[in-house]
GROMACS .gro file of N, CA and C in nm:
model
  486
    1MET      N    1   0.080  -0.120  -0.008
    1MET     CA    2  -0.009   0.016   0.023
    1MET      C    3   0.081   0.102  -0.016
    2GLN      N    4   0.068   0.262  -0.080
    2GLN     CA    5   0.135   0.343  -0.066
    2GLN      C    6   0.020   0.458  -0.041
    3LEU      N    7   0.071   0.506   0.019
    3LEU     CA    8  -0.056   0.668   0.045
    3LEU      C    9   0.023   0.757  -0.032
    4ALA      N   10  -0.070   0.878  -0.067
    4ALA     CA   11  -0.053   0.972  -0.157
    4ALA      C   12   0.029   1.077  -0.062
    5LYS      N   13   0.166   1.174  -0.118
    5LYS     CA   14   0.246   1.212  -0.104
    5LYS      C   15   0.156   1.322   0.025
    6GLY      N   16   0.018   1.358  -0.030
    6GLY     CA   17  -0.042   1.454   0.041
    6GLY      C   18  -0.067   1.395   0.224
    7VAL      N   19  -0.058   1.291   0.225
    7VAL     CA   20  -0.057   1.259   0.359
    7VAL      C   21   0.037   1.312   0.441
    8GLU      N   22   0.179   1.302   0.382
    8GLU     CA   23   0.307   1.312   0.467
    8GLU      C   24   0.295   1.506   0.472
    9TRP      N   25   0.262   1.536   0.377
    9TRP     CA   26   0.243   1.711   0.401
    9TRP      C   27   0.113   1.744   0.474
   10GLY      N   28   0.008   1.661   0.480
   10GLY     CA   29  -0.073   1.713   0.562
   10GLY      C   30  -0.041   1.675   0.717
   11LEU      N   31   0.033   1.553   0.742
   11LEU     CA   32   0.055   1.559   0.897
   11LEU      C   33   0.191   1.656   0.921
   12HIS      N   34   0.274   1.689   0.842
   12HIS     CA   35   0.363   1.800   0.858
   12HIS      C   36   0.320   1.898   0.896
   13CYS      N   37   0.205   1.959   0.848
   13CYS     CA   38   0.163   2.057   0.800
   13CYS      C   39   0.074   2.088   0.986
   14CYS      N   40   0.014   1.978   0.980
   14CYS     CA   41  -0.072   1.974   1.124
   14CYS      C   42   0.018   2.009   1.241
   15LEU      N   43   0.153   1.936   1.206
   15LEU     CA   44   0.261   1.942   1.306
   15LEU      C   45   0.318   2.101   1.326
   16ALA      N   46   0.340   2.169   1.218
   16ALA     CA   47   0.393   2.270   1.226
   16ALA      C   48   0.299   2.371   1.282
   17LEU      N   49   0.179   2.378   1.250
   17LEU     CA   50   0.032   2.438   1.286
   17LEU      C   51   0.048   2.415   1.438
   18ALA      N   52   0.071   2.301   1.501
   18ALA     CA   53   0.075   2.263   1.622
   18ALA      C   54   0.178   2.371   1.693
   19TRP      N   55   0.305   2.373   1.660
   19TRP     CA   56   0.444   2.388   1.684
   19TRP      C   57   0.413   2.565   1.689
   20LEU      N   58   0.328   2.636   1.576
   20LEU     CA   59   0.336   2.771   1.592
   20LEU      C   60   0.232   2.809   1.662
   21GLY      N   61   0.156   2.699   1.729
   21GLY     CA   62   0.018   2.793   1.819
   21GLY      C   63  -0.097   2.859   1.772
   22ASP      N   64  -0.144   2.905   1.839
   22ASP     CA   65  -0.286   2.957   1.817
   22ASP      C   66  -0.281   3.126   1.778
   23ALA      N   67  -0.168   3.168   1.795
   23ALA     CA   68  -0.139   3.312   1.786
   23ALA      C   69  -0.221   3.358   1.618
   24GLU      N   70  -0.169   3.315   1.528
   24GLU     CA   71  -0.233   3.411   1.444
   24GLU      C   72  -0.272   3.279   1.287
   25PRO      N   73  -0.367   3.302   1.225
   25PRO     CA   74  -0.383   3.163   1.087
   25PRO      C   75  -0.230   3.148   1.012
   26VAL      N   76  -0.182   3.095   0.967
   26VAL     CA   77  -0.103   3.031   0.892
   26VAL      C   78  -0.143   3.010   0.760
   27PRO      N   79  -0.095   3.144   0.653
   27PRO     CA   80  -0.150   3.127   0.534
   27PRO      C   81  -0.067   2.972   0.434
   28THR      N   82  -0.169   2.935   0.342
   28THR     CA   83  -0.096   2.842   0.226
   28THR      C   84   0.027   2.866   0.235
   29ALA      N   85   0.054   2.995   0.139
   29ALA     CA   86   0.205   3.023   0.101
   29ALA      C   87   0.307   2.998   0.203
   30LYS      N   88   0.299   3.033   0.343
   30LYS     CA   89   0.371   3.013   0.431
   30LYS      C   90   0.403   2.893   0.481
   31LEU      N   91   0.285   2.806   0.452
   31LEU     CA   92   0.325   2.659   0.505
   31LEU      C   93   0.380   2.593   0.412
   32ALA      N   94   0.355   2.660   0.251
   32ALA     CA   95   0.413   2.561   0.146
   32ALA      C   96   0.555   2.628   0.169
   33ALA      N   97   0.630   2.719   0.230
   33ALA     CA   98   0.742   2.759   0.189
   33ALA      C   99   0.838   2.708   0.305
   34VAL      N  100   0.741   2.664   0.411
   34VAL     CA  101   0.835   2.597   0.521
   34VAL      C  102   0.891   2.462   0.522
   35PHE      N  103   0.809   2.411   0.401
   35PHE     CA  104   0.848   2.284   0.378
   35PHE      C  105   0.867   2.255   0.221
   36ASP      N  106   0.884   2.390   0.140
   36ASP     CA  107   0.919   2.390   0.002
   36ASP      C  108   0.819   2.317  -0.073
   37LEU      N  109   0.690   2.333  -0.060
   37LEU     CA  110   0.606   2.238  -0.153
   37LEU      C  111   0.524   2.315  -0.265
   38PRO      N  112   0.460   2.259  -0.342
   38PRO     CA  113   0.360   2.358  -0.441
   38PRO      C  114   0.261   2.415  -0.360
   39GLN      N  115   0.223   2.515  -0.390
   39GLN     CA  116   0.101   2.601  -0.312
   39GLN      C  117  -0.028   2.536  -0.337
   40PRO      N  118  -0.067   2.562  -0.457
   40PRO     CA  119  -0.178   2.481  -0.549
   40PRO      C  120  -0.215   2.329  -0.471
   41TYR      N  121  -0.147   2.261  -0.490
   41TYR     CA  122  -0.138   2.108  -0.444
   41TYR      C  123  -0.192   2.099  -0.288
   42LEU      N  124  -0.074   2.197  -0.216
   42LEU     CA  125  -0.105   2.170  -0.058
   42LEU      C  126  -0.228   2.257  -0.015
   43ASN      N  127  -0.281   2.328  -0.087
   43ASN     CA  128  -0.369   2.432  -0.056
   43ASN      C  129  -0.493   2.319  -0.073
   44LYS      N  130  -0.487   2.233  -0.157
   44LYS     CA  131  -0.632   2.119  -0.155
   44LYS      C  132  -0.589   2.026  -0.094
   45ARG      N  133  -0.491   2.016  -0.014
   45ARG     CA  134  -0.491   1.883   0.116
   45ARG      C  135  -0.505   1.953   0.194
   46LEU      N  136  -0.480   2.104   0.258
   46LEU     CA  137  -0.527   2.158   0.337
   46LEU      C  138  -0.656   2.184   0.337
   47GLN      N  139  -0.728   2.216   0.277
   47GLN     CA  140  -0.874   2.245   0.238
   47GLN      C  141  -0.949   2.079   0.282
   48ALA      N  142  -0.884   1.976   0.260
   48ALA     CA  143  -0.937   1.856   0.273
   48ALA      C  144  -0.960   1.821   0.469
   49LEU      N  145  -0.835   1.875   0.504
   49LEU     CA  146  -0.845   1.890   0.627
   49LEU      C  147  -0.951   1.964   0.702
   50VAL      N  148  -0.980   2.096   0.647
   50VAL     CA  149  -1.066   2.143   0.677
   50VAL      C  150  -1.213   2.107   0.680
   51ARG      N  151  -1.233   2.034   0.566
   51ARG     CA  152  -1.357   1.978   0.558
   51ARG      C  153  -1.377   1.860   0.671
   52ALA      N  154  -1.289   1.774   0.734
   52ALA     CA  155  -1.271   1.697   0.798
   52ALA      C  156  -1.260   1.713   0.939
   53GLY      N  157  -1.232   1.876   0.958
   53GLY     CA  158  -1.236   1.912   1.093
   53GLY      C  159  -1.102   1.901   1.174
   54VAL      N  160  -0.990   1.871   1.073
   54VAL     CA  161  -0.880   1.852   1.142
   54VAL      C  162  -0.829   2.039   1.174
   55LEU      N  163  -0.837   2.083   1.076
   55LEU     CA  164  -0.779   2.241   1.052
   55LEU      C  165  -0.912   2.315   1.009
   56SER      N  166  -0.892   2.458   1.059
   56SER     CA  167  -0.999   2.560   1.058
   56SER      C  168  -0.945   2.668   0.928
   57SER      N  169  -0.995   2.737   0.894
   57SER     CA  170  -0.970   2.846   0.799
   57SER      C  171  -1.029   2.967   0.820
   58SER      N  172  -0.970   3.042   0.775
   58SER     CA  173  -1.009   3.208   0.759
   58SER      C  174  -0.979   3.277   0.654
   59PRO      N  175  -1.082   3.310   0.563
   59PRO     CA  176  -1.071   3.391   0.431
   59PRO      C  177  -0.978   3.529   0.461
   60GLY      N  178  -0.925   3.577   0.378
   60GLY     CA  179  -0.878   3.718   0.371
   60GLY      C  180  -0.730   3.723   0.362
   61ALA      N  181  -0.685   3.829   0.357
   61ALA     CA  182  -0.563   3.857   0.361
   61ALA      C  183  -0.483   3.846   0.494
   62ARG      N  184  -0.542   3.838   0.619
   62ARG     CA  185  -0.476   3.753   0.725
   62ARG      C  186  -0.522   3.670   0.742
   63GLY      N  187  -0.584   3.594   0.631
   63GLY     CA  188  -0.656   3.433   0.673
   63GLY      C  189  -0.528   3.334   0.678
   64GLY      N  190  -0.593   3.270   0.679
   64GLY     CA  191  -0.499   3.083   0.694
   64GLY      C  192  -0.580   2.988   0.795
   65PHE      N  193  -0.449   2.932   0.805
   65PHE     CA  194  -0.499   2.769   0.892
   65PHE      C  195  -0.453   2.802   1.013
   66ARG      N  196  -0.546   2.705   1.077
   66ARG     CA  197  -0.516   2.677   1.245
   66ARG      C  198  -0.525   2.548   1.254
   67LEU      N  199  -0.530   2.446   1.347
   67LEU     CA  200  -0.544   2.342   1.403
   67LEU      C  201  -0.682   2.348   1.471
   68GLY      N  202  -0.787   2.311   1.404
   68GLY     CA  203  -0.946   2.262   1.433
   68GLY      C  204  -0.956   2.241   1.563
   69ARG      N  205  -0.872   2.125   1.611
   69ARG     CA  206  -0.897   2.094   1.746
   69ARG      C  207  -0.758   2.099   1.827
   70PRO      N  208  -0.768   2.072   1.953
   70PRO     CA  209  -0.631   2.047   2.026
   70PRO      C  210  -0.551   1.947   1.988
   71PRO      N  211  -0.396   1.933   1.993
   71PRO     CA  212  -0.327   1.839   1.909
   71PRO      C  213  -0.346   1.705   1.980
   72GLU      N  214  -0.409   1.695   2.080
   72GLU     CA  215  -0.455   1.559   2.157
   72GLU      C  216  -0.546   1.494   2.112
   73GLN      N  217  -0.636   1.575   2.034
   73GLN     CA  218  -0.773   1.499   1.963
   73GLN      C  219  -0.752   1.503   1.830
   74ILE      N  220  -0.660   1.519   1.723
   74ILE     CA  221  -0.608   1.491   1.609
   74ILE      C  222  -0.522   1.355   1.618
   75THR      N  223  -0.602   1.239   1.563
   75THR     CA  224  -0.521   1.143   1.551
   75THR      C  225  -0.466   1.150   1.408
   76LEU      N  226  -0.355   1.037   1.379
   76LEU     CA  227  -0.309   1.028   1.255
   76LEU      C  228  -0.389   0.979   1.158
   77MET      N  229  -0.529   0.881   1.203
   77MET     CA  230  -0.591   0.841   1.112
   77MET      C  231  -0.701   0.962   1.050
   78ASP      N  232  -0.733   1.067   1.153
   78ASP     CA  233  -0.789   1.167   1.110
   78ASP      C  234  -0.742   1.228   0.997
   79VAL      N  235  -0.592   1.235   0.970
   79VAL     CA  236  -0.537   1.315   0.886
   79VAL      C  237  -0.527   1.210   0.780
   80VAL      N  238  -0.508   1.101   0.763
   80VAL     CA  239  -0.538   1.023   0.659
   80VAL      C  240  -0.632   1.008   0.592
   81ALA      N  241  -0.743   0.950   0.647
   81ALA     CA  242  -0.850   0.966   0.625
   81ALA      C  243  -0.916   1.082   0.551
   82ALA      N  244  -0.891   1.192   0.593
   82ALA     CA  245  -0.953   1.345   0.545
   82ALA      C  246  -0.869   1.340   0.404
   83ILE      N  247  -0.739   1.295   0.374
   83ILE     CA  248  -0.684   1.326   0.278
   83ILE      C  249  -0.711   1.206   0.179
   84GLU      N  250  -0.697   1.079   0.227
   84GLU     CA  251  -0.696   0.950   0.125
   84GLU      C  252  -0.859   0.909   0.108
   85GLY      N  253  -0.932   0.956   0.175
   85GLY     CA  254  -1.128   0.893   0.208
   85GLY      C  255  -1.075   0.814   0.295
   86PRO      N  256  -1.194   0.764   0.326
   86PRO     CA  257  -1.244   0.655   0.403
   86PRO      C  258  -1.224   0.543   0.340
   87ASP      N  259  -1.254   0.513   0.214
   87ASP     CA  260  -1.247   0.377   0.175
   87ASP      C  261  -1.139   0.277   0.224
   88ASP      N  262  -1.141   0.171   0.225
   88ASP     CA  263  -1.056   0.070   0.274
   88ASP      C  264  -0.936   0.032   0.153
   89ALA      N  265  -0.834   0.024   0.189
   89ALA     CA  266  -0.697   0.026   0.115
   89ALA      C  267  -0.741  -0.108   0.029
   90PHE      N  268  -0.759  -0.229   0.067
   90PHE     CA  269  -0.792  -0.336  -0.015
   90PHE      C  270  -0.942  -0.348  -0.037
   91ARG      N  271  -0.982  -0.378  -0.176
   91ARG     CA  272  -1.112  -0.397  -0.250
   91ARG      C  273  -1.145  -0.490  -0.286
   92CYS      N  274  -1.246  -0.593  -0.214
   92CYS     CA  275  -1.259  -0.734  -0.290
   92CYS      C  276  -1.359  -0.729  -0.367
   93THR      N  277  -1.317  -0.790  -0.508
   93THR     CA  278  -1.402  -0.763  -0.613
   93THR      C  279  -1.468  -0.897  -0.637
   94GLU      N  280  -1.465  -0.995  -0.541
   94GLU     CA  281  -1.500  -1.154  -0.562
   94GLU      C  282  -1.456  -1.218  -0.688
   95ILE      N  283  -1.322  -1.188  -0.727
   95ILE     CA  284  -1.276  -1.270  -0.864
   95ILE      C  285  -1.317  -1.396  -0.826
   96ARG      N  286  -1.326  -1.485  -0.700
   96ARG     CA  287  -1.341  -1.585  -0.702
   96ARG      C  288  -1.453  -1.669  -0.778
   97GLN      N  289  -1.584  -1.572  -0.783
   97GLN     CA  290  -1.687  -1.617  -0.858
   97GLN      C  291  -1.689  -1.598  -1.016
   98GLN      N  292  -1.551  -1.545  -1.054
   98GLN     CA  293  -1.555  -1.551  -1.175
   98GLN      C  294  -1.469  -1.681  -1.204
   99GLY      N  295  -1.446  -1.678  -1.361
   99GLY     CA  296  -1.363  -1.788  -1.440
   99GLY      C  297  -1.384  -1.958  -1.352
  100ALA      N  298  -1.343  -1.968  -1.315
  100ALA     CA  299  -1.372  -2.133  -1.255
  100ALA      C  300  -1.496  -2.148  -1.158
  101GLY      N  301  -1.521  -2.020  -1.103
  101GLY     CA  302  -1.644  -2.017  -1.007
  101GLY      C  303  -1.768  -1.921  -1.046
  102PHE      N  304  -1.760  -1.910  -1.176
  102PHE     CA  305  -1.868  -1.840  -1.259
  102PHE      C  306  -1.970  -1.961  -1.281
  103GLY      N  307  -2.081  -1.893  -1.216
  103GLY     CA  308  -2.208  -1.995  -1.232
  103GLY      C  309  -2.242  -2.063  -1.115
  104THR      N  310  -2.168  -2.117  -1.055
  104THR     CA  311  -2.173  -2.206  -0.951
  104THR      C  312  -2.219  -2.151  -0.829
  105ASP      N  313  -2.311  -2.232  -0.742
  105ASP     CA  314  -2.337  -2.164  -0.610
  105ASP      C  315  -2.307  -2.240  -0.502
  106ALA      N  316  -2.176  -2.213  -0.523
  106ALA     CA  317  -2.090  -2.293  -0.405
  106ALA      C  318  -2.110  -2.222  -0.272
  107PRO      N  319  -2.134  -2.290  -0.171
  107PRO     CA  320  -2.154  -2.285  -0.028
  107PRO      C  321  -2.034  -2.186   0.029
  108GLU      N  322  -1.924  -2.176  -0.015
  108GLU     CA  323  -1.826  -2.105   0.033
  108GLU      C  324  -1.809  -1.950  -0.013
  109PHE      N  325  -1.920  -1.934  -0.101
  109PHE     CA  326  -1.906  -1.790  -0.139
  109PHE      C  327  -2.023  -1.687  -0.053
  110ALA      N  328  -2.085  -1.776   0.038
  110ALA     CA  329  -2.181  -1.708   0.114
  110ALA      C  330  -2.113  -1.620   0.256
  111GLN      N  331  -1.964  -1.658   0.261
  111GLN     CA  332  -1.871  -1.631   0.347
  111GLN      C  333  -1.754  -1.522   0.276
  112PRO      N  334  -1.689  -1.441   0.317
  112PRO     CA  335  -1.567  -1.380   0.245
  112PRO      C  336  -1.459  -1.438   0.244
  113CYS      N  337  -1.424  -1.448   0.139
  113CYS     CA  338  -1.253  -1.565   0.118
  113CYS      C  339  -1.144  -1.514   0.229
  114GLY      N  340  -1.088  -1.626   0.220
  114GLY     CA  341  -0.977  -1.619   0.320
  114GLY      C  342  -0.879  -1.480   0.295
  115ILE      N  343  -0.882  -1.447   0.177
  115ILE     CA  344  -0.800  -1.335   0.111
  115ILE      C  345  -0.871  -1.214   0.172
  116ALA      N  346  -0.982  -1.186   0.136
  116ALA     CA  347  -1.097  -1.053   0.191
  116ALA      C  348  -1.073  -1.037   0.345
  117ALA      N  349  -1.067  -1.176   0.431
  117ALA     CA  350  -1.099  -1.163   0.574
  117ALA      C  351  -0.933  -1.140   0.659
  118ALA      N  352  -0.815  -1.157   0.577
  118ALA     CA  353  -0.677  -1.126   0.630
  118ALA      C  354  -0.645  -1.026   0.586
  119MET      N  355  -0.722  -0.962   0.441
  119MET     CA  356  -0.657  -0.793   0.425
  119MET      C  357  -0.759  -0.720   0.522
  120ARG      N  358  -0.845  -0.761   0.555
  120ARG     CA  359  -0.960  -0.661   0.645
  120ARG      C  360  -0.887  -0.660   0.797
  121LYS      N  361  -0.888  -0.775   0.840
  121LYS     CA  362  -0.758  -0.780   0.966
  121LYS      C  363  -0.653  -0.705   0.980
  122ALA      N  364  -0.578  -0.740   0.848
  122ALA     CA  365  -0.441  -0.606   0.865
  122ALA      C  366  -0.516  -0.453   0.812
  123GLU      N  367  -0.592  -0.461   0.760
  123GLU     CA  368  -0.681  -0.315   0.756
  123GLU      C  369  -0.702  -0.264   0.858
  124LEU      N  370  -0.779  -0.330   0.966
  124LEU     CA  371  -0.818  -0.265   1.089
  124LEU      C  372  -0.730  -0.246   1.152
  125ALA      N  373  -0.607  -0.330   1.195
  125ALA     CA  374  -0.494  -0.330   1.272
  125ALA      C  375  -0.401  -0.205   1.249
  126TRP      N  376  -0.426  -0.165   1.128
  126TRP     CA  377  -0.351  -0.046   1.089
  126TRP      C  378  -0.403   0.098   1.100
  127ARG      N  379  -0.564   0.040   1.056
  127ARG     CA  380  -0.627   0.188   1.118
  127ARG      C  381  -0.643   0.207   1.284
  128ARG      N  382  -0.694   0.108   1.356
  128ARG     CA  383  -0.653   0.105   1.496
  128ARG      C  384  -0.522   0.165   1.552
  129GLU      N  385  -0.397   0.117   1.478
  129GLU     CA  386  -0.308   0.195   1.542
  129GLU      C  387  -0.279   0.368   1.528
  130LEU      N  388  -0.335   0.372   1.392
  130LEU     CA  389  -0.325   0.501   1.350
  130LEU      C  390  -0.405   0.612   1.427
  131ALA      N  391  -0.533   0.546   1.464
  131ALA     CA  392  -0.602   0.609   1.554
  131ALA      C  393  -0.535   0.612   1.683
  132ALA      N  394  -0.473   0.541   1.732
  132ALA     CA  395  -0.435   0.552   1.862
  132ALA      C  396  -0.293   0.658   1.887
  133GLN      N  397  -0.296   0.722   1.770
  133GLN     CA  398  -0.154   0.807   1.794
  133GLN      C  399  -0.235   0.930   1.785
  134THR      N  400  -0.172   1.027   1.817
  134THR     CA  401  -0.247   1.182   1.799
  134THR      C  402  -0.113   1.269   1.751
  135LEU      N  403  -0.146   1.369   1.732
  135LEU     CA  404  -0.062   1.479   1.670
  135LEU      C  405   0.025   1.534   1.844
  136ALA      N  406  -0.053   1.492   1.913
  136ALA     CA  407   0.047   1.549   2.060
  136ALA      C  408   0.169   1.467   2.069
  137ASP      N  409   0.129   1.331   2.024
  137ASP     CA  410   0.219   1.222   2.043
  137ASP      C  411   0.339   1.233   1.966
  138LEU      N  412   0.284   1.308   1.838
  138LEU     CA  413   0.409   1.311   1.730
  138LEU      C  414   0.521   1.436   1.785
  139MET      N  415   0.428   1.535   1.845
  139MET     CA  416   0.504   1.627   1.910
  139MET      C  417   0.599   1.610   2.002
  140ALA      N  418   0.539   1.491   2.101
  140ALA     CA  419   0.622   1.454   2.192
  140ALA      C  420   0.745   1.382   2.155
  141THR      N  421   0.774   1.286   2.033
  141THR     CA  422   0.870   1.232   2.019
  141THR      C  423   0.953   1.303   1.912
  142THR      N  424   0.876   1.411   1.881
  142THR     CA  425   0.988   1.487   1.779
  142THR      C  426   1.082   1.576   1.849
  143PRO      N  427   1.235   1.585   1.780
  143PRO     CA  428   1.351   1.653   1.838
  143PRO      C  429   1.293   1.787   1.886
  144PRO      N  430   1.322   1.837   1.994
  144PRO     CA  431   1.283   1.996   1.991
  144PRO      C  432   1.338   2.083   1.871
  145ALA      N  433   1.447   2.031   1.819
  145ALA     CA  434   1.500   2.114   1.708
  145ALA      C  435   1.453   2.121   1.586
  146SER      N  436   1.368   2.038   1.584
  146SER     CA  437   1.288   2.027   1.459
  146SER      C  438   1.155   2.122   1.485
  147ALA      N  439   1.095   2.126   1.623
  147ALA     CA  440   0.980   2.268   1.659
  147ALA      C  441   1.060   2.379   1.631
  148ASP      N  442   1.163   2.364   1.676
  148ASP     CA  443   1.263   2.556   1.689
  148ASP      C  444   1.288   2.593   1.549
  149ARG      N  445   1.368   2.495   1.468
  149ARG     CA  446   1.355   2.517   1.309
  149ARG      C  447   1.271   2.536   1.252
  150VAL      N  448   1.124   2.508   1.232
  150VAL     CA  449   1.009   2.531   1.200
  150VAL      C  450   0.967   2.705   1.258
  151ARG      N  451   0.990   2.722   1.378
  151ARG     CA  452   0.930   2.839   1.434
  151ARG      C  453   1.016   2.932   1.377
  152ARG      N  454   1.144   2.928   1.368
  152ARG     CA  455   1.261   3.028   1.348
  152ARG      C  456   1.235   3.101   1.166
  153PHE      N  457   1.210   2.977   1.075
  153PHE     CA  458   1.183   2.985   0.943
  153PHE      C  459   1.053   3.067   0.917
  154TYR      N  460   0.974   3.027   0.996
  154TYR     CA  461   0.844   3.103   0.963
  154TYR      C  462   0.843   3.210   1.069
  155ALA      N  463   0.927   3.253   1.141
  155ALA     CA  464   0.964   3.416   1.205
  155ALA      C  465   1.027   3.502   1.076
  156ARG      N  466   1.107   3.445   0.984
  156ARG     CA  467   1.171   3.520   0.910
  156ARG      C  468   1.070   3.485   0.793
  157LEU      N  469   0.993   3.447   0.747
  157LEU     CA  470   0.873   3.448   0.665
  157LEU      C  471   0.797   3.572   0.675
  158GLY      N  472   0.783   3.621   0.833
  158GLY     CA  473   0.689   3.706   0.873
  158GLY      C  474   0.739   3.859   0.815
  159THR      N  475   0.846   3.842   0.782
  159THR     CA  476   0.918   3.973   0.710
  159THR      C  477   0.859   3.971   0.585
  160VAL      N  478   0.826   3.863   0.515
  160VAL     CA  479   0.802   3.862   0.350
  160VAL      C  480   0.642   3.845   0.329
  161ALA      N  481   0.613   3.935   0.244
  161ALA     CA  482   0.476   3.987   0.244
  161ALA      C  483   0.369   3.823   0.174
  162GLY      N  484   0.257   3.814   0.220
  162GLY     CA  485   0.203   3.693   0.171
  162GLY      C  486   0.180   3.562   0.264
   0.00000   0.00000   0.00000
């Protein structure tokens, strides 16, 4: 399974917003500059996080993004689901009922196949693990130098318009 780059970008932006605090909304341009990301693509990911309630946004020249909830209430799964969508990674299409299984009324088709069951079990474990970790947990395990570097870089951007 491979997640879209937007998941990593969304998580890093959420972490940066947590480090920057609630003082003022952070414009997309400045978040994009902090990580050297393309602004239009990043903005789409940030809007998805707003729709999910992970972030809040305010319009206008002084507008931008803030965390929508405290870091303790934002899970990694919240960010993944906001950007990737709620669908499972594995989608069983019942191919066992095609080819050799086509047209049969085999009793085993009444139950999910072993492959679908194993994939669902793995999916649930993955989702549980992501749901058990919060943005606050990331903050606690990230070296303080990372937070300081983002704060210093953002402060330098304050002198730049936009």
